[in-house]
Amino acid sequence: MADSGMQFRNVSRREFLNYVWAGSLAIFMAASGGAMLAFAMPRFKEGEFGGMYTVGTVAEKLPAPDSTPVNYPDLKFWLVNIGPQEAAKGGGIEGLAAMYKVCVHLGCLYAWVDSTVRFECPCHGSKYQADGTYIEGPAPRDLDRFRVVITDGQGTLVTETVVTNASPGYGAPIPAPTDGSLVIKVDTGTKIEMGKRHYYQGGQPT
Amino acid sequence: MQSKIFLGTVLFIILFVATGVVLLNEGILPEQQTTPANPGTGRMQIEQRAILGGSKEQGALLFLGNCSTCHGRNGEGVPGKGPTLHPDLFTKHFPQIKSTLGGFGGTVKDFIRLTVAAGRPIESAWAIEQGGFPQRMPTWGKAYGGPLTDQQVEDIVNFIMGWQADAGAAQVVEFDAAGSDITKELPAGDAARGEQLFAQQVKQAGGSNAACKACHSLVPGEILTGPSLAGVATRAGTRVAGETAEQYIRHSIQQPNAFIVPDDPKFRQPNGKSAMPEGLGNLMSDQDLADLIAYLLTLK
Amino acid sequence: MTPEPFATWRRMIKEHGLIKTVFLRVDDTVTRITTGLNINDIRSVLRGDPPGKPNPRVKPHTESAIFHIWPSFYHEAVTKFYPTFRLGMLSTLLFFVEIMTGLFLMIYYTPAPGVAYDNMLKILSNVPMGQFIRDIHRLAAEFMVVAVWLHMGRTFLTGSYKKPRQFTWATGVILLIITIGLSYTGYLLPWDQLAYWAVTIGASMADAAPPPEVGKAVALLLKGGPDLGAAGLLRFYLLHVFALPLVAILFIFVHYYKVVRHGHSLPPEMEPIGEDTARKVSQDKRVPFLPDVLTNELVWFGILMVALVVPVALNIYNAPLEHAANPSSTPLHTVAPWYFLFIQGWLKLGDKTFWGVIFPTILIGLLLLWPYIDYNPSRRYGDRRIALAAMFGVIGILVISSYMGTPGFAVTTAPQIEIGYEFMPGEKVGPIRAIPFDQMKEGTWSTLDLASIPDDAPELRRVMEELAAAVSPQSVPPVQTINGQEVRYTNMYGELTINIAQTANGEPTLKELILGIHWDEQPTDPTNGRPGYFVYTYVSVDSTYSSGGE
């Protein structure tokens, strides 16, 4: 009768050494896998196209309230001044904001459509108000936006967009400055993701 | 079985014929090649021309969106903003460049590509000769910090080269220019025609569009390069002592350097001259001038 | 005893004479190459003579590498068109065609953003047979996607996935995914607008895979960076020409080996229920590979090649190429390739994580495990009504989802933009650019005055009539509700203004076409300050739009 697995044989030295060797091979494979992954994962600065970009002084570059958003194609944002009309349609807060041009659904660049006065994405039809509030479509949340910073001529901070998640006014437009000498800057390295959609229903955000 | 062999043979013969037909149409035969006398007739040659044509189409769209405000809708140039891109510029100007600038080593196309991609940061002697272009040619190519990709720059270059095909067909129009003489008697002005001239719906006697709206907006308070013309009829009489509104407007068009509006530093070039170009009177007839003045006098 | 003297040329000529020696040498070489068939054996194969005993035609199958892949005989029932429809063979042949055409294209292609598109233009215009090879590569890719789906459907239909072939089915599902992966990675390589945005959307779906860290890591690995750029193109290229074909070849090898090992499944009605008799083939049912099945396969290869070459040669099929990729601008109505339309349809339903990642993964899992879930031992159609109903149900869902994925469904924007896109799209040709160049008459043509169009411009007239229909109240409801407000589109009409932009030697070389859409409450167009909605385009005399070019 052949020696089957029912009878436990003591592990010989050679067998044990073979197991240890196999273990070392397994550890090596794991390390190689880690090394290969580290090799393949790309290195980049978050928001590579940006750091702080100086738009200009309030006198020159502040758009009029409720006017068409200003396009900054290479920096991938729209500079928009939410006036009373747009605020009423959207999230209710007036002021200056910088909307990140990439649609939060699947990465296409949405466009501003004059005739319907809103942002519309050409890929799957997500639509947003001028202040980024979600209207309809498969997008999961309101538009992402960049932190806007207002400084005076010497660089001292005057006001900026709230970026702490829990704070009130998180990601909301900041009041449009009136002093013409203040400087508008957009920090394209700090992207603010809104937590959810604000459903638009007949004029009132819910 | 034999029918299968027969079918197989027929199929491979069809393949042979089809491939052969394609090969013969491709454009490798000597008679299909492009020569100065005949454009090539092979599929490849047709495709090459189509690709160049497509590049010009894209270039035309880019030109419309980026270049036409300074160089004119049809590349004819806007005085004080951008020179003409028609053959005259290159047949007259380019040989100068090749000789005076230590010998620019490239072709006209290279020169155009260079200018579109890198811009013109310093005013050239020729530009100064033309009366100056206060706004420099901006940088367009990505490699030099501009917004357009290399492909897009090449498209614009191909489009501009498309105008050079009719080089030598210089259009000379004979007419009596209004010039810079402010004492010449003018005919009665037609404000309606003046409005059409301003809106570029009709051309001036010299064959070009009146360039006013490139620098002067009709929106109150909006400054493009020059002051807004909204309400100019009311203001004009108050600017210079002794000049009526009508005289002031005429003087401004024919001799812009006589008085520069002090409201904004933009209206004056660094060399002290007005940003409004001289020589506008050379592009229009007396009637054009009278019509424009009549129209501007309606803007209260 | 001394061994026989070595048969050198000298000795053989001395013994047999020169001619016979040459013949014997050639015969010997042929026998080595075919591993067992000498010239006479080959001739008797070609003549259709019965093989001698022992059968020399078995030797290539048992002793060579290439012919070892094929079995030396097939059951007669699987050599006909039914039940296989030759789909598995079709899939493999198409893969082979793709490799050959792909290798040639690789000679002229470099995977870098500025260069790739220029290479495509060069292949199309300065490489003899370049457009031909590229079109065949693209057409065969689309055929292959169809073929593998149909093959899977056929295998399901005939219940050939049941015991003992469950693992064969699983390798087949993996091959389906690899085929789709090959098609998708290849799609990006031309680096035109079509490719760039379709792949951006797909890569963003990888982003949506839960948990977020894994999704982001996978998306980064694929794209090579936060945006799709040079790194992404190179990675997709390596996947397309090396990694995925290698994996495909391995899986094809396993898949085919399993098929031969178990024997190709017989038509369901021939087998007793629950039994698999494919391996036991009685002598009278055997069809030898040499010459019968090989002849069949060569004929089918010929049919496939004709189906690929003739449409391309006759210009019926042309692989598309849009303008060069522009990462700053997404064209309207970006569509997925047709075989992904069903996913695009699902994505319009809601959350991209569920519909783009979780739901397809569940479906693939079900597909892989189906043979292990299906406990019905019978392969007969009558006994499998539920399974067959499920299959047709799935097909129906895929078709409906594909329709939902088309641009027209649920993604419409304002009517004037839709009409502008329909007649003068940014990327495709559209009806207006397809008007022959000399029929683009200078002037302004209005849908309100079609009679003024000259008679020598019938295409222009036809397009203006289409435009008139598109702006009519039947197509554009005069009163609509958009964004909660009432918008009026009364008295809409269209105008086409044609100007000559450039000439050469007095002949027009470039024409400007401006499509204007006007209605009572039209806004001012911000690009030119005039009332209405305008779309601009230019057409060159050299463009081939009117004859089907792009």
PDB file of C-alpha atoms in Angstrom, chain B residues 101-278:
ATOM      1  CA  LEU B 101      18.129  91.861 -40.637  1.00  0.00           C
ATOM      2  CA  GLY B 102      21.465  90.169 -41.196  1.00  0.00           C
ATOM      3  CA  GLY B 103      19.811  87.834 -43.634  1.00  0.00           C
ATOM      4  CA  PHE B 104      16.799  85.957 -42.326  1.00  0.00           C
ATOM      5  CA  GLY B 105      17.542  82.490 -43.584  1.00  0.00           C
ATOM      6  CA  GLY B 106      14.045  81.208 -44.116  1.00  0.00           C
ATOM      7  CA  THR B 107      11.257  81.467 -46.632  1.00  0.00           C
ATOM      8  CA  VAL B 108       8.191  83.721 -46.470  1.00  0.00           C
ATOM      9  CA  LYS B 109       6.355  80.786 -44.899  1.00  0.00           C
ATOM     10  CA  ASP B 110       9.026  80.451 -42.222  1.00  0.00           C
ATOM     11  CA  PHE B 111       8.740  84.160 -41.519  1.00  0.00           C
ATOM     12  CA  ILE B 112       4.979  83.986 -41.161  1.00  0.00           C
ATOM     13  CA  ARG B 113       5.255  80.936 -38.930  1.00  0.00           C
ATOM     14  CA  LEU B 114       7.823  82.683 -36.768  1.00  0.00           C
ATOM     15  CA  THR B 115       5.623  85.741 -36.358  1.00  0.00           C
ATOM     16  CA  VAL B 116       2.462  83.817 -35.577  1.00  0.00           C
ATOM     17  CA  ALA B 117       4.145  81.508 -33.098  1.00  0.00           C
ATOM     18  CA  ALA B 118       6.451  83.913 -31.276  1.00  0.00           C
ATOM     19  CA  GLY B 119       4.780  87.271 -31.839  1.00  0.00           C
ATOM     20  CA  ARG B 120       6.527  90.571 -32.380  1.00  0.00           C
ATOM     21  CA  PRO B 121       7.725  91.917 -29.016  1.00  0.00           C
ATOM     22  CA  ILE B 122       9.546  94.918 -30.515  1.00  0.00           C
ATOM     23  CA  GLU B 123       8.186  97.267 -33.139  1.00  0.00           C
ATOM     24  CA  SER B 124       9.993  96.892 -36.461  1.00  0.00           C
ATOM     25  CA  ALA B 125      11.278  99.799 -38.504  1.00  0.00           C
ATOM     26  CA  TRP B 126       8.750  99.006 -41.187  1.00  0.00           C
ATOM     27  CA  ALA B 127       5.906  99.103 -38.671  1.00  0.00           C
ATOM     28  CA  ILE B 128       7.043 102.508 -37.506  1.00  0.00           C
ATOM     29  CA  GLU B 129       7.084 103.586 -41.147  1.00  0.00           C
ATOM     30  CA  GLN B 130       3.455 102.511 -41.446  1.00  0.00           C
ATOM     31  CA  GLY B 131       2.443 104.795 -38.592  1.00  0.00           C
ATOM     32  CA  GLY B 132       2.960 102.425 -35.752  1.00  0.00           C
ATOM     33  CA  PHE B 133       0.993  99.575 -34.290  1.00  0.00           C
ATOM     34  CA  PRO B 134       0.687 100.381 -30.587  1.00  0.00           C
ATOM     35  CA  GLN B 135      -0.471  96.871 -29.753  1.00  0.00           C
ATOM     36  CA  ARG B 136       2.298  94.410 -30.418  1.00  0.00           C
ATOM     37  CA  MET B 137       1.615  91.134 -32.207  1.00  0.00           C
ATOM     38  CA  PRO B 138       0.954  88.727 -29.325  1.00  0.00           C
ATOM     39  CA  THR B 139       2.557  85.312 -28.879  1.00  0.00           C
ATOM     40  CA  TRP B 140       0.360  82.525 -30.192  1.00  0.00           C
ATOM     41  CA  GLY B 141       2.442  79.351 -30.201  1.00  0.00           C
ATOM     42  CA  LYS B 142       2.411  77.030 -27.194  1.00  0.00           C
ATOM     43  CA  ALA B 143       6.177  76.668 -27.387  1.00  0.00           C
ATOM     44  CA  TYR B 144       6.507  80.393 -26.685  1.00  0.00           C
ATOM     45  CA  GLY B 145       3.809  80.667 -24.073  1.00  0.00           C
ATOM     46  CA  GLY B 146       0.787  81.205 -26.270  1.00  0.00           C
ATOM     47  CA  PRO B 147      -2.497  79.286 -26.477  1.00  0.00           C
ATOM     48  CA  LEU B 148      -2.271  77.530 -29.860  1.00  0.00           C
ATOM     49  CA  THR B 149      -0.822  74.094 -30.567  1.00  0.00           C
ATOM     50  CA  ASP B 150       1.804  73.619 -33.270  1.00  0.00           C
ATOM     51  CA  GLN B 151      -0.856  72.098 -35.519  1.00  0.00           C
ATOM     52  CA  GLN B 152      -3.063  75.153 -35.092  1.00  0.00           C
ATOM     53  CA  VAL B 153      -0.199  77.558 -35.832  1.00  0.00           C
ATOM     54  CA  GLU B 154       0.588  75.587 -38.976  1.00  0.00           C
ATOM     55  CA  ASP B 155      -3.064  75.762 -40.024  1.00  0.00           C
ATOM     56  CA  ILE B 156      -3.049  79.556 -39.721  1.00  0.00           C
ATOM     57  CA  VAL B 157       0.239  79.769 -41.642  1.00  0.00           C
ATOM     58  CA  ASN B 158      -1.195  77.635 -44.455  1.00  0.00           C
ATOM     59  CA  PHE B 159      -4.258  79.856 -44.571  1.00  0.00           C
ATOM     60  CA  ILE B 160      -2.200  83.034 -44.802  1.00  0.00           C
ATOM     61  CA  MET B 161      -0.039  81.454 -47.499  1.00  0.00           C
ATOM     62  CA  GLY B 162      -3.287  80.909 -49.404  1.00  0.00           C
ATOM     63  CA  TRP B 163      -3.470  84.659 -49.975  1.00  0.00           C
ATOM     64  CA  GLN B 164      -0.018  84.746 -51.489  1.00  0.00           C
ATOM     65  CA  ALA B 165      -1.200  82.718 -54.482  1.00  0.00           C
ATOM     66  CA  ASP B 166      -2.545  85.846 -56.118  1.00  0.00           C
ATOM     67  CA  ALA B 167       0.642  87.820 -55.493  1.00  0.00           C
ATOM     68  CA  GLY B 168       1.242  90.435 -58.090  1.00  0.00           C
ATOM     69  CA  ALA B 169      -2.458  91.019 -58.701  1.00  0.00           C
ATOM     70  CA  ALA B 170      -2.202  94.343 -56.933  1.00  0.00           C
ATOM     71  CA  GLN B 171      -5.529  96.131 -56.760  1.00  0.00           C
ATOM     72  CA  VAL B 172      -5.115  99.791 -57.459  1.00  0.00           C
ATOM     73  CA  VAL B 173      -8.253 101.864 -57.079  1.00  0.00           C
ATOM     74  CA  GLU B 174      -8.282 105.385 -58.355  1.00  0.00           C
ATOM     75  CA  PHE B 175     -10.197 107.791 -56.172  1.00  0.00           C
ATOM     76  CA  ASP B 176      -9.924 111.211 -54.587  1.00  0.00           C
ATOM     77  CA  ALA B 177      -8.843 110.725 -51.011  1.00  0.00           C
ATOM     78  CA  ALA B 178     -10.000 113.059 -48.286  1.00  0.00           C
ATOM     79  CA  GLY B 179      -6.426 113.189 -47.018  1.00  0.00           C
ATOM     80  CA  SER B 180      -5.434 115.293 -44.027  1.00  0.00           C
ATOM     81  CA  ASP B 181      -6.555 118.692 -45.323  1.00  0.00           C
ATOM     82  CA  ILE B 182      -9.161 119.942 -42.877  1.00  0.00           C
ATOM     83  CA  THR B 183      -9.926 123.054 -44.885  1.00  0.00           C
ATOM     84  CA  LYS B 184     -11.155 121.242 -48.009  1.00  0.00           C
ATOM     85  CA  GLU B 185     -14.861 121.722 -48.728  1.00  0.00           C
ATOM     86  CA  LEU B 186     -16.880 118.578 -48.049  1.00  0.00           C
ATOM     87  CA  PRO B 187     -20.168 117.567 -49.733  1.00  0.00           C
ATOM     88  CA  ALA B 188     -23.351 117.153 -47.730  1.00  0.00           C
ATOM     89  CA  GLY B 189     -23.192 114.128 -45.498  1.00  0.00           C
ATOM     90  CA  ASP B 190     -25.669 111.234 -45.416  1.00  0.00           C
ATOM     91  CA  ALA B 191     -25.941 109.945 -41.848  1.00  0.00           C
ATOM     92  CA  ALA B 192     -27.574 106.707 -42.975  1.00  0.00           C
ATOM     93  CA  ARG B 193     -24.670 105.871 -45.276  1.00  0.00           C
ATOM     94  CA  GLY B 194     -22.301 106.958 -42.539  1.00  0.00           C
ATOM     95  CA  GLU B 195     -23.883 104.368 -40.264  1.00  0.00           C
ATOM     96  CA  GLN B 196     -23.376 101.695 -42.919  1.00  0.00           C
ATOM     97  CA  LEU B 197     -19.729 102.717 -43.308  1.00  0.00           C
ATOM     98  CA  PHE B 198     -19.204 102.524 -39.563  1.00  0.00           C
ATOM     99  CA  ALA B 199     -20.838  99.083 -39.387  1.00  0.00           C
ATOM    100  CA  GLN B 200     -18.662  97.939 -42.319  1.00  0.00           C
ATOM    101  CA  GLN B 201     -21.655  97.072 -44.429  1.00  0.00           C
ATOM    102  CA  VAL B 202     -20.286  99.246 -47.252  1.00  0.00           C
ATOM    103  CA  LYS B 203     -16.639  99.869 -48.015  1.00  0.00           C
ATOM    104  CA  GLN B 204     -14.776 103.154 -48.252  1.00  0.00           C
ATOM    105  CA  ALA B 205     -13.773 104.517 -51.651  1.00  0.00           C
ATOM    106  CA  GLY B 206     -10.275 103.034 -51.287  1.00  0.00           C
ATOM    107  CA  GLY B 207     -11.785  99.534 -51.148  1.00  0.00           C
ATOM    108  CA  SER B 208     -11.263  98.819 -47.463  1.00  0.00           C
ATOM    109  CA  ASN B 209     -13.670  98.809 -44.532  1.00  0.00           C
ATOM    110  CA  ALA B 210     -13.807 101.839 -42.257  1.00  0.00           C
ATOM    111  CA  ALA B 211     -11.769 100.739 -39.287  1.00  0.00           C
ATOM    112  CA  CYS B 212     -13.470 102.884 -36.660  1.00  0.00           C
ATOM    113  CA  LYS B 213     -15.307 100.209 -34.750  1.00  0.00           C
ATOM    114  CA  ALA B 214     -12.126  98.199 -34.223  1.00  0.00           C
ATOM    115  CA  CYS B 215     -11.078 100.791 -31.656  1.00  0.00           C
ATOM    116  CA  HIS B 216     -14.204 102.773 -30.820  1.00  0.00           C
ATOM    117  CA  SER B 217     -17.173 101.092 -29.144  1.00  0.00           C
ATOM    118  CA  LEU B 218     -20.710 102.472 -29.272  1.00  0.00           C
ATOM    119  CA  VAL B 219     -21.401 101.219 -25.762  1.00  0.00           C
ATOM    120  CA  PRO B 220     -21.239 104.110 -23.284  1.00  0.00           C
ATOM    121  CA  GLY B 221     -18.100 103.929 -21.203  1.00  0.00           C
ATOM    122  CA  GLU B 222     -16.617 100.935 -23.011  1.00  0.00           C
ATOM    123  CA  ILE B 223     -13.016 101.636 -24.021  1.00  0.00           C
ATOM    124  CA  LEU B 224     -11.557  99.308 -26.666  1.00  0.00           C
ATOM    125  CA  THR B 225      -8.483 101.208 -27.782  1.00  0.00           C
ATOM    126  CA  GLY B 226     -10.046 104.625 -28.135  1.00  0.00           C
ATOM    127  CA  PRO B 227     -12.828 106.382 -26.260  1.00  0.00           C
ATOM    128  CA  SER B 228     -16.407 105.265 -26.632  1.00  0.00           C
ATOM    129  CA  LEU B 229     -18.295 107.184 -29.304  1.00  0.00           C
ATOM    130  CA  ALA B 230     -21.604 107.026 -27.446  1.00  0.00           C
ATOM    131  CA  GLY B 231     -22.710 110.637 -26.960  1.00  0.00           C
ATOM    132  CA  VAL B 232     -19.784 111.990 -28.987  1.00  0.00           C
ATOM    133  CA  ALA B 233     -22.022 114.597 -30.620  1.00  0.00           C
ATOM    134  CA  THR B 234     -22.704 116.131 -27.218  1.00  0.00           C
ATOM    135  CA  ARG B 235     -19.095 116.044 -26.034  1.00  0.00           C
ATOM    136  CA  ALA B 236     -17.324 116.977 -29.244  1.00  0.00           C
ATOM    137  CA  GLY B 237     -18.087 120.695 -29.101  1.00  0.00           C
ATOM    138  CA  THR B 238     -16.622 120.971 -25.614  1.00  0.00           C
ATOM    139  CA  ARG B 239     -13.204 119.462 -26.219  1.00  0.00           C
ATOM    140  CA  VAL B 240     -11.270 122.150 -28.021  1.00  0.00           C
ATOM    141  CA  ALA B 241     -12.013 125.821 -27.627  1.00  0.00           C
ATOM    142  CA  GLY B 242     -13.161 127.320 -30.889  1.00  0.00           C
ATOM    143  CA  GLU B 243     -14.030 124.044 -32.599  1.00  0.00           C
ATOM    144  CA  THR B 244     -17.623 123.059 -33.175  1.00  0.00           C
ATOM    145  CA  ALA B 245     -18.617 119.439 -32.770  1.00  0.00           C
ATOM    146  CA  GLU B 246     -18.474 118.941 -36.520  1.00  0.00           C
ATOM    147  CA  GLN B 247     -15.038 120.536 -36.868  1.00  0.00           C
ATOM    148  CA  TYR B 248     -13.701 118.563 -33.911  1.00  0.00           C
ATOM    149  CA  ILE B 249     -14.836 115.232 -35.321  1.00  0.00           C
ATOM    150  CA  ARG B 250     -13.401 116.018 -38.757  1.00  0.00           C
ATOM    151  CA  HIS B 251     -10.131 117.193 -37.260  1.00  0.00           C
ATOM    152  CA  SER B 252      -9.867 113.988 -35.199  1.00  0.00           C
ATOM    153  CA  ILE B 253     -10.257 111.767 -38.232  1.00  0.00           C
ATOM    154  CA  GLN B 254      -7.903 113.605 -40.521  1.00  0.00           C
ATOM    155  CA  GLN B 255      -5.299 114.785 -38.009  1.00  0.00           C
ATOM    156  CA  PRO B 256      -5.489 112.628 -34.874  1.00  0.00           C
ATOM    157  CA  ASN B 257      -2.288 113.970 -33.357  1.00  0.00           C
ATOM    158  CA  ALA B 258      -3.659 117.513 -33.105  1.00  0.00           C
ATOM    159  CA  PHE B 259      -5.518 116.749 -29.878  1.00  0.00           C
ATOM    160  CA  ILE B 260      -5.353 113.610 -27.766  1.00  0.00           C
ATOM    161  CA  VAL B 261      -8.198 112.994 -25.325  1.00  0.00           C
ATOM    162  CA  PRO B 262      -6.598 113.109 -21.857  1.00  0.00           C
ATOM    163  CA  ASP B 263      -9.081 110.811 -20.087  1.00  0.00           C
ATOM    164  CA  ASP B 264      -7.031 107.607 -20.378  1.00  0.00           C
ATOM    165  CA  PRO B 265      -3.263 107.020 -20.778  1.00  0.00           C
ATOM    166  CA  LYS B 266      -4.116 104.308 -23.328  1.00  0.00           C
ATOM    167  CA  PHE B 267      -5.009 106.914 -25.914  1.00  0.00           C
ATOM    168  CA  ARG B 268      -1.397 108.087 -26.178  1.00  0.00           C
ATOM    169  CA  GLN B 269       1.461 105.967 -27.497  1.00  0.00           C
ATOM    170  CA  PRO B 270       4.786 105.897 -25.610  1.00  0.00           C
ATOM    171  CA  ASN B 271       6.292 108.039 -28.369  1.00  0.00           C
ATOM    172  CA  GLY B 272       3.762 110.769 -27.569  1.00  0.00           C
ATOM    173  CA  LYS B 273       1.625 110.289 -30.651  1.00  0.00           C
ATOM    174  CA  SER B 274      -2.033 109.442 -30.566  1.00  0.00           C
ATOM    175  CA  ALA B 275      -3.034 105.779 -30.611  1.00  0.00           C
ATOM    176  CA  MET B 276      -5.389 106.764 -33.422  1.00  0.00           C
ATOM    177  CA  PRO B 277      -3.456 106.248 -36.653  1.00  0.00           C
ATOM    178  CA  GLU B 278      -2.610 109.016 -39.084  1.00  0.00           C
TER     179      GLU B 278
END
